[in-house]
XYZ file of C-alpha atoms in Angstrom:
469
model
C -112.896 74.028 0.948
C -111.059 71.798 -1.798
C -109.495 68.872 -0.606
C -106.450 70.017 -2.719
C -104.516 73.210 -3.814
C -103.409 72.006 -7.561
C -99.999 73.183 -7.890
C -100.747 76.317 -10.425
C -97.014 76.713 -11.472
C -93.724 74.624 -11.835
C -90.435 75.953 -10.630
C -89.359 77.271 -14.044
C -92.597 79.707 -13.666
C -91.545 81.964 -10.728
C -89.424 84.353 -11.814
C -85.772 84.789 -10.854
C -86.276 87.600 -8.554
C -88.145 85.614 -5.991
C -86.067 82.703 -6.511
C -83.182 85.213 -5.532
C -85.123 86.200 -2.392
C -85.620 82.736 -1.568
C -81.808 81.222 -1.918
C -81.149 84.352 0.477
C -83.012 83.247 3.289
C -81.138 79.824 3.291
C -77.913 78.483 4.551
C -78.290 75.178 2.223
C -77.669 74.551 -1.197
C -79.993 74.891 -3.871
C -79.604 72.779 -7.276
C -81.600 73.649 -10.336
C -82.452 72.080 -13.377
C -79.399 73.765 -15.074
C -76.766 72.902 -12.605
C -74.475 70.667 -13.538
C -74.895 68.570 -10.146
C -78.623 68.370 -11.351
C -78.965 64.993 -12.432
C -77.343 63.111 -9.864
C -79.057 64.993 -7.276
C -82.375 64.134 -8.580
C -81.635 59.996 -8.004
C -83.235 58.145 -5.144
C -82.766 54.804 -3.773
C -85.013 53.178 -6.808
C -83.416 53.518 -9.831
C -86.724 52.959 -11.409
C -87.608 56.400 -10.442
C -86.695 59.223 -13.078
C -87.756 61.929 -12.033
C -87.256 65.593 -12.762
C -87.811 68.205 -10.111
C -87.932 71.878 -10.800
C -85.437 72.534 -7.468
C -84.059 70.267 -5.105
C -82.692 72.150 -1.410
C -80.429 70.799 0.689
C -81.421 71.992 4.192
C -79.049 72.308 6.944
C -81.169 73.707 9.662
C -84.891 74.008 10.885
C -84.644 77.681 9.727
C -84.118 76.600 6.046
C -87.058 73.630 6.267
C -89.491 76.377 7.464
C -88.307 78.758 4.451
C -88.953 75.530 2.022
C -92.342 75.252 3.065
C -93.448 79.098 3.191
C -91.597 78.917 -0.290
C -93.668 75.749 -1.676
C -96.849 77.044 -0.469
C -96.705 80.658 -1.252
C -95.824 79.550 -4.772
C -98.518 76.640 -5.111
C -95.830 73.963 -6.155
C -95.735 70.417 -5.555
C -93.584 69.709 -2.332
C -91.860 66.190 -1.725
C -89.954 65.347 1.541
C -86.798 63.287 0.787
C -85.178 61.755 3.853
C -83.089 59.097 2.851
C -84.534 58.501 -0.502
C -85.338 54.498 -0.412
C -88.980 54.830 -0.505
C -89.904 52.025 -3.689
C -92.314 54.484 -5.000
C -89.812 57.376 -5.238
C -92.023 59.444 -3.065
C -88.922 61.528 -1.886
C -88.855 63.308 -5.245
C -91.147 65.029 -7.798
C -91.312 66.525 -11.515
C -91.346 69.989 -11.742
C -91.728 71.213 -8.051
C -89.794 71.950 -4.726
C -87.969 69.003 -3.393
C -86.945 69.501 0.511
C -83.751 67.233 0.682
C -83.257 66.424 5.051
C -79.747 64.894 4.291
C -77.957 67.868 6.010
C -79.884 67.508 9.353
C -77.423 64.908 10.796
C -76.987 64.450 14.510
C -77.203 61.244 16.933
C -77.469 62.186 20.477
C -77.459 59.418 23.214
C -78.455 59.926 26.496
C -77.629 57.402 28.903
C -79.853 58.399 31.783
C -83.067 57.702 30.078
C -81.859 55.474 27.115
C -83.140 57.751 24.970
C -81.641 58.830 21.494
C -82.139 61.994 19.529
C -81.701 61.748 15.691
C -81.814 64.361 13.063
C -84.623 64.197 10.391
C -81.699 63.336 7.402
C -80.272 60.494 9.506
C -79.807 57.302 8.091
C -80.111 54.155 10.515
C -76.638 52.980 9.872
C -75.586 56.288 11.681
C -77.883 55.637 14.652
C -76.627 52.075 14.742
C -72.960 53.511 14.965
C -73.499 56.001 17.681
C -75.579 53.192 19.767
C -73.993 50.613 19.905
C -70.895 51.530 21.755
C -73.319 52.135 24.442
C -75.033 48.618 24.318
C -78.480 50.624 22.589
C -80.514 49.902 19.968
C -83.779 51.467 18.238
C -85.952 49.171 16.214
C -85.670 49.490 12.692
C -85.437 47.734 9.552
C -83.269 45.365 7.876
C -80.908 47.875 5.263
C -78.655 50.318 7.201
C -79.074 52.801 4.508
C -82.461 53.288 4.840
C -83.793 57.184 6.024
C -84.732 57.484 9.765
C -87.703 59.439 8.573
C -89.172 57.552 5.815
C -88.889 54.447 7.800
C -90.204 55.361 11.147
C -93.255 57.717 9.848
C -94.548 54.388 8.333
C -94.361 52.217 11.103
C -90.551 50.481 11.020
C -90.819 46.337 10.931
C -87.546 45.104 11.494
C -85.191 42.272 13.391
C -86.464 43.748 16.994
C -90.130 43.909 16.129
C -91.005 40.656 18.118
C -88.742 42.070 21.294
C -89.630 45.447 20.869
C -92.129 46.649 18.739
C -92.238 48.631 15.543
C -90.179 52.062 15.495
C -92.948 53.979 16.137
C -93.904 52.286 19.121
C -90.613 53.312 20.292
C -91.284 57.172 19.228
C -91.226 59.388 22.249
C -91.231 62.917 20.587
C -90.674 64.366 17.480
C -90.095 68.299 16.111
C -91.897 69.102 12.899
C -92.715 72.200 10.512
C -96.023 72.175 9.966
C -97.579 73.572 6.706
C -97.917 76.875 7.879
C -94.578 77.035 8.223
C -94.684 76.812 12.084
C -92.408 74.673 14.268
C -94.116 72.580 16.711
C -92.650 69.376 19.385
C -95.110 66.550 19.526
C -94.985 64.031 22.325
C -98.150 62.257 24.501
C -98.588 65.698 26.510
C -97.880 68.275 23.623
C -100.128 68.634 20.267
C -101.146 64.914 21.349
C -102.960 64.357 18.040
C -100.418 65.093 16.306
C -97.882 62.584 18.017
C -100.449 59.878 17.250
C -100.888 60.712 13.688
C -97.162 60.585 12.627
C -96.530 57.377 14.420
C -97.739 55.669 10.989
C -99.454 58.049 9.288
C -96.458 58.920 7.153
C -94.945 62.327 6.043
C -98.830 63.849 5.781
C -98.786 66.202 8.302
C -95.198 67.932 8.260
C -91.575 67.856 7.953
C -89.675 65.965 10.728
C -86.579 67.643 11.729
C -85.967 65.674 14.448
C -87.030 61.944 16.420
C -86.437 61.002 19.807
C -86.975 57.245 20.361
C -86.529 55.054 23.158
C -83.432 52.453 22.884
C -82.994 49.195 24.304
C -80.398 46.901 25.485
C -79.097 45.258 22.240
C -75.300 44.851 21.989
C -74.569 41.246 20.637
C -77.209 39.143 18.466
C -77.034 35.566 17.305
C -78.347 35.950 13.554
C -78.053 34.917 9.977
C -80.036 32.631 7.165
C -81.072 29.168 6.850
C -82.016 27.716 3.903
C -84.263 25.322 2.163
C -84.727 23.981 -1.350
C -87.365 25.744 -3.096
C -89.253 22.497 -3.392
C -89.693 22.386 0.955
C -91.355 26.037 0.416
C -94.809 24.517 1.321
C -93.490 22.528 4.138
C -91.055 25.184 5.624
C -94.190 27.863 5.735
C -96.432 25.339 7.466
C -93.939 24.506 10.215
C -92.605 28.225 10.509
C -96.024 29.642 11.035
C -96.847 27.536 14.289
C -93.152 27.703 15.406
C -92.538 31.676 15.080
C -96.310 32.525 16.842
C -95.169 30.281 19.611
C -91.668 31.171 19.839
C -90.256 33.795 22.871
C -89.985 37.583 21.764
C -86.181 36.856 21.939
C -86.661 35.145 18.559
C -87.438 36.947 15.187
C -87.193 35.755 11.984
C -88.580 36.574 8.504
C -89.170 34.061 5.846
C -88.549 34.746 2.010
C -88.358 32.990 -1.308
C -85.331 34.308 -2.814
C -82.003 33.209 -5.293
C -78.726 33.180 -3.875
C -76.704 35.714 -6.030
C -73.234 34.691 -5.494
C -70.522 35.951 -2.863
C -70.395 35.695 0.506
C -72.706 32.788 -0.050
C -70.917 29.444 -0.949
C -70.653 28.454 -4.774
C -72.371 25.459 -4.651
C -75.664 27.677 -3.681
C -75.194 30.578 -6.514
C -78.141 31.000 -8.597
C -80.403 28.547 -6.969
C -83.821 29.426 -5.472
C -84.392 28.889 -1.825
C -86.953 29.062 0.897
C -85.159 30.846 3.359
C -85.412 32.382 7.183
C -82.757 35.116 8.258
C -83.061 34.958 12.154
C -82.235 37.400 14.759
C -82.098 36.280 18.742
C -81.351 38.987 21.396
C -81.804 36.236 24.279
C -79.349 34.663 26.467
C -76.711 33.004 24.395
C -76.845 30.261 26.388
C -80.230 29.206 25.764
C -80.071 29.614 22.041
C -79.169 26.201 21.191
C -81.935 24.725 22.690
C -84.473 26.760 21.137
C -83.033 26.555 17.673
C -82.836 22.732 17.885
C -86.353 22.780 16.371
C -84.902 24.774 13.066
C -82.042 22.655 13.052
C -84.328 19.297 13.090
C -85.895 20.780 9.768
C -82.388 19.770 8.209
C -81.383 22.766 6.062
C -79.192 22.865 3.348
C -77.224 26.203 4.661
C -76.781 27.699 7.919
C -74.685 30.748 8.553
C -76.491 31.695 12.081
C -73.540 32.994 14.520
C -72.913 35.982 17.209
C -72.479 38.830 15.848
C -72.559 42.915 16.862
C -76.254 44.154 16.107
C -75.114 46.804 13.606
C -73.296 43.694 11.691
C -77.013 42.261 11.530
C -78.435 45.762 10.159
C -75.723 45.316 7.196
C -75.926 42.080 6.407
C -77.959 43.024 2.765
C -76.230 46.228 2.393
C -73.638 45.149 -0.399
C -76.245 43.087 -2.157
C -78.789 46.163 -2.673
C -76.309 49.078 -3.283
C -78.471 52.405 -4.625
C -79.473 53.005 -8.233
C -80.876 49.482 -8.903
C -84.695 49.064 -10.585
C -87.027 48.266 -7.846
C -90.896 47.347 -7.950
C -92.569 46.691 -5.053
C -96.056 45.171 -3.720
C -97.489 44.186 -0.424
C -100.077 43.083 1.719
C -100.716 42.045 5.375
C -101.672 38.074 5.662
C -102.950 36.444 8.687
C -101.652 32.563 8.031
C -100.527 30.232 5.367
C -103.286 28.436 3.992
C -102.517 25.787 1.275
C -103.522 28.158 -1.229
C -100.988 30.423 -0.040
C -98.139 28.187 0.419
C -98.805 26.807 -3.332
C -98.537 30.585 -4.934
C -95.360 30.954 -2.796
C -94.114 27.584 -4.025
C -95.137 28.576 -7.649
C -93.759 31.971 -7.985
C -90.539 31.505 -5.603
C -89.693 28.756 -8.099
C -89.466 31.266 -11.257
C -87.571 34.047 -9.646
C -86.670 36.569 -12.759
C -83.356 38.005 -11.445
C -80.866 36.756 -9.104
C -81.932 39.626 -6.599
C -86.002 39.439 -6.743
C -87.183 37.936 -3.510
C -90.468 37.820 -1.266
C -90.578 38.459 2.429
C -92.936 37.978 5.558
C -92.204 39.642 8.358
C -93.806 38.659 11.711
C -96.096 40.985 13.586
C -96.150 38.689 16.623
C -94.820 39.076 20.240
C -94.207 42.831 21.191
C -95.826 44.198 17.993
C -98.711 42.790 18.336
C -99.415 44.057 21.979
C -100.028 47.569 20.903
C -103.780 48.387 20.561
C -104.980 48.599 16.800
C -106.066 52.404 17.697
C -103.197 53.317 19.886
C -101.168 54.211 16.476
C -102.458 55.058 12.948
C -100.932 51.261 12.046
C -103.907 48.987 11.919
C -102.920 45.916 11.061
C -101.638 44.968 14.817
C -103.644 41.541 14.280
C -102.082 40.636 11.317
C -99.459 37.954 11.851
C -97.316 38.970 8.630
C -96.667 41.942 6.719
C -95.264 40.334 3.085
C -93.558 42.009 0.304
C -92.769 41.105 -3.151
C -89.871 42.780 -4.710
C -88.448 43.088 -8.391
C -84.900 44.166 -8.157
C -81.902 44.499 -10.711
C -79.232 46.446 -11.850
C -80.614 46.260 -15.236
C -83.249 48.656 -17.014
C -84.011 46.312 -19.539
C -84.917 43.686 -16.792
C -87.986 46.527 -15.895
C -90.976 45.203 -17.604
C -90.097 41.124 -16.409
C -89.426 41.814 -12.514
C -92.544 44.120 -12.853
C -94.535 41.698 -14.377
C -93.431 38.676 -11.890
C -94.168 40.898 -8.914
C -97.427 41.842 -10.080
C -98.242 38.041 -10.914
C -97.035 37.104 -7.468
C -99.217 39.697 -5.704
C -102.400 39.231 -7.446
C -101.939 35.403 -6.554
C -101.618 36.174 -3.195
C -103.960 39.217 -2.522
C -107.141 37.352 -2.391
C -106.161 35.283 0.591
C -104.776 38.788 2.365
C -106.066 41.239 5.284
C -106.652 43.780 2.469
C -104.036 46.595 3.364
C -100.100 46.874 3.378
C -97.706 48.290 5.169
C -97.049 51.576 3.796
C -93.396 51.500 3.284
C -93.912 48.810 1.245
C -96.233 50.349 -1.340
C -95.740 52.310 -4.639
C -98.040 54.795 -5.563
C -101.341 52.708 -5.769
C -104.204 54.776 -5.490
C -106.384 56.359 -2.389
C -108.340 53.103 -2.206
C -105.041 51.133 -0.981
C -104.128 53.954 0.986
C -107.406 53.913 2.755
C -107.354 49.625 2.909
C -103.846 50.322 4.301
C -105.227 52.470 7.434
C -108.981 50.802 8.013
C -110.818 52.406 10.797
C -107.676 54.827 11.463
C -108.476 56.328 8.161
C -111.174 58.780 9.093
C -109.252 60.313 12.379
C -105.698 60.737 10.056
C -107.941 62.692 7.758
C -109.561 64.988 10.387
C -105.771 65.646 11.639
C -104.971 66.244 8.237
C -107.596 68.732 7.795
C -106.368 70.832 10.850
C -103.105 70.816 10.246
C -102.576 70.400 6.229
C -105.878 71.336 5.085
C -104.890 72.014 1.551
C -102.570 69.058 1.092
C -99.467 70.650 0.721
C -97.845 67.489 1.652
C -98.915 65.293 -0.884
C -96.224 63.320 -2.196
C -96.307 60.250 0.181
C -99.197 57.322 0.307
C -101.669 60.510 0.694
C -104.192 60.783 3.368
C -106.901 63.774 2.264
C -108.081 66.252 4.378
C -111.877 65.627 5.714
C -114.032 67.975 3.568
């Protein structure tokens, strides 16, 4: 059996009568190339992505998703699944094929008896936070509220609550999904257990998730915000931070960054200057915070804006800086330590950031996230200490070459000191070798499951796991 059935035709090659028959099966809207809303409909979060699908279907229920999957498979179309559209590599869209858009599958239902939350496959994390916050609950997610629930979850889910409550996948209890053959299944730890294992980090390779069930946790108010040091102090701060965060209680999370302060709401004296920064989030007893945080203050940050806030506020802290349609280029790796060479590279490239929104982040994988076995989920790097990402960002398309080059140069300087693979949600389209490196010892098991449920690789517009041959 071949790994992949090549897309034998584009949407434009399908005769009109077939398309009309397909439309009759749907409640949702179809957008095609000639439609006036087409150019807006094909946009994704990353403005650097410029793909032209043959058809975009806005699904409103599971039946629409099943019809789309069947139509794509029966017509040998390239199929992409779009949730929030945030994927850096634009893997929620494709050229010439069918885009299954899930933005109409939205609901959030909180069960106070079990502290669980059911979420639609098209929801954004800000919508989940809005629904759970009045109940004093939160689900571990990322750091930008406009991120889609589906994409972030299926790749792993690293964010402010990772040290306290683990990755998003560690809190995924169940999912409903449409498989490549058009059938519908529920997966959890006692139904379709192999699929349940695979979707907790294996990406969108195994089907279209139409709903999720998460374990939520008691999080109402946090203490959080940034501390900044001059970029010249990067090596000193990184060395100190490594020891501090590894030994900090799980209640304290902080990701370290090299960045430029682009403007408001920061004070004018900081604008357009480069810094080594840490963005903190503390979920513990507020009366214990000052004593815990004194060691940070002893490092004399030039700016501190850390205070008590509702959890949704820290989740939206950066939303205003990163609206849709900016130019983005991403590179990523996992790291175990900050050697002298690593710290020197961060100082060098953090001192030459090309645009005010470009930056580097390192997210800690210690605490609860590190206490899950490296084979319990496909997320193979539980023993890594950090998930690193470098992003070149600009509103100006003319900046695309320079932000891309800076990002690549920064990554190439650090990669020899990395753990070998990357967090899949931080990757562009980088080839099969990088995908395999990012799943390590779990790739073969994922490939076997892929062979069982998607032997012809219908779902391949993703960080693709090829079916076992």
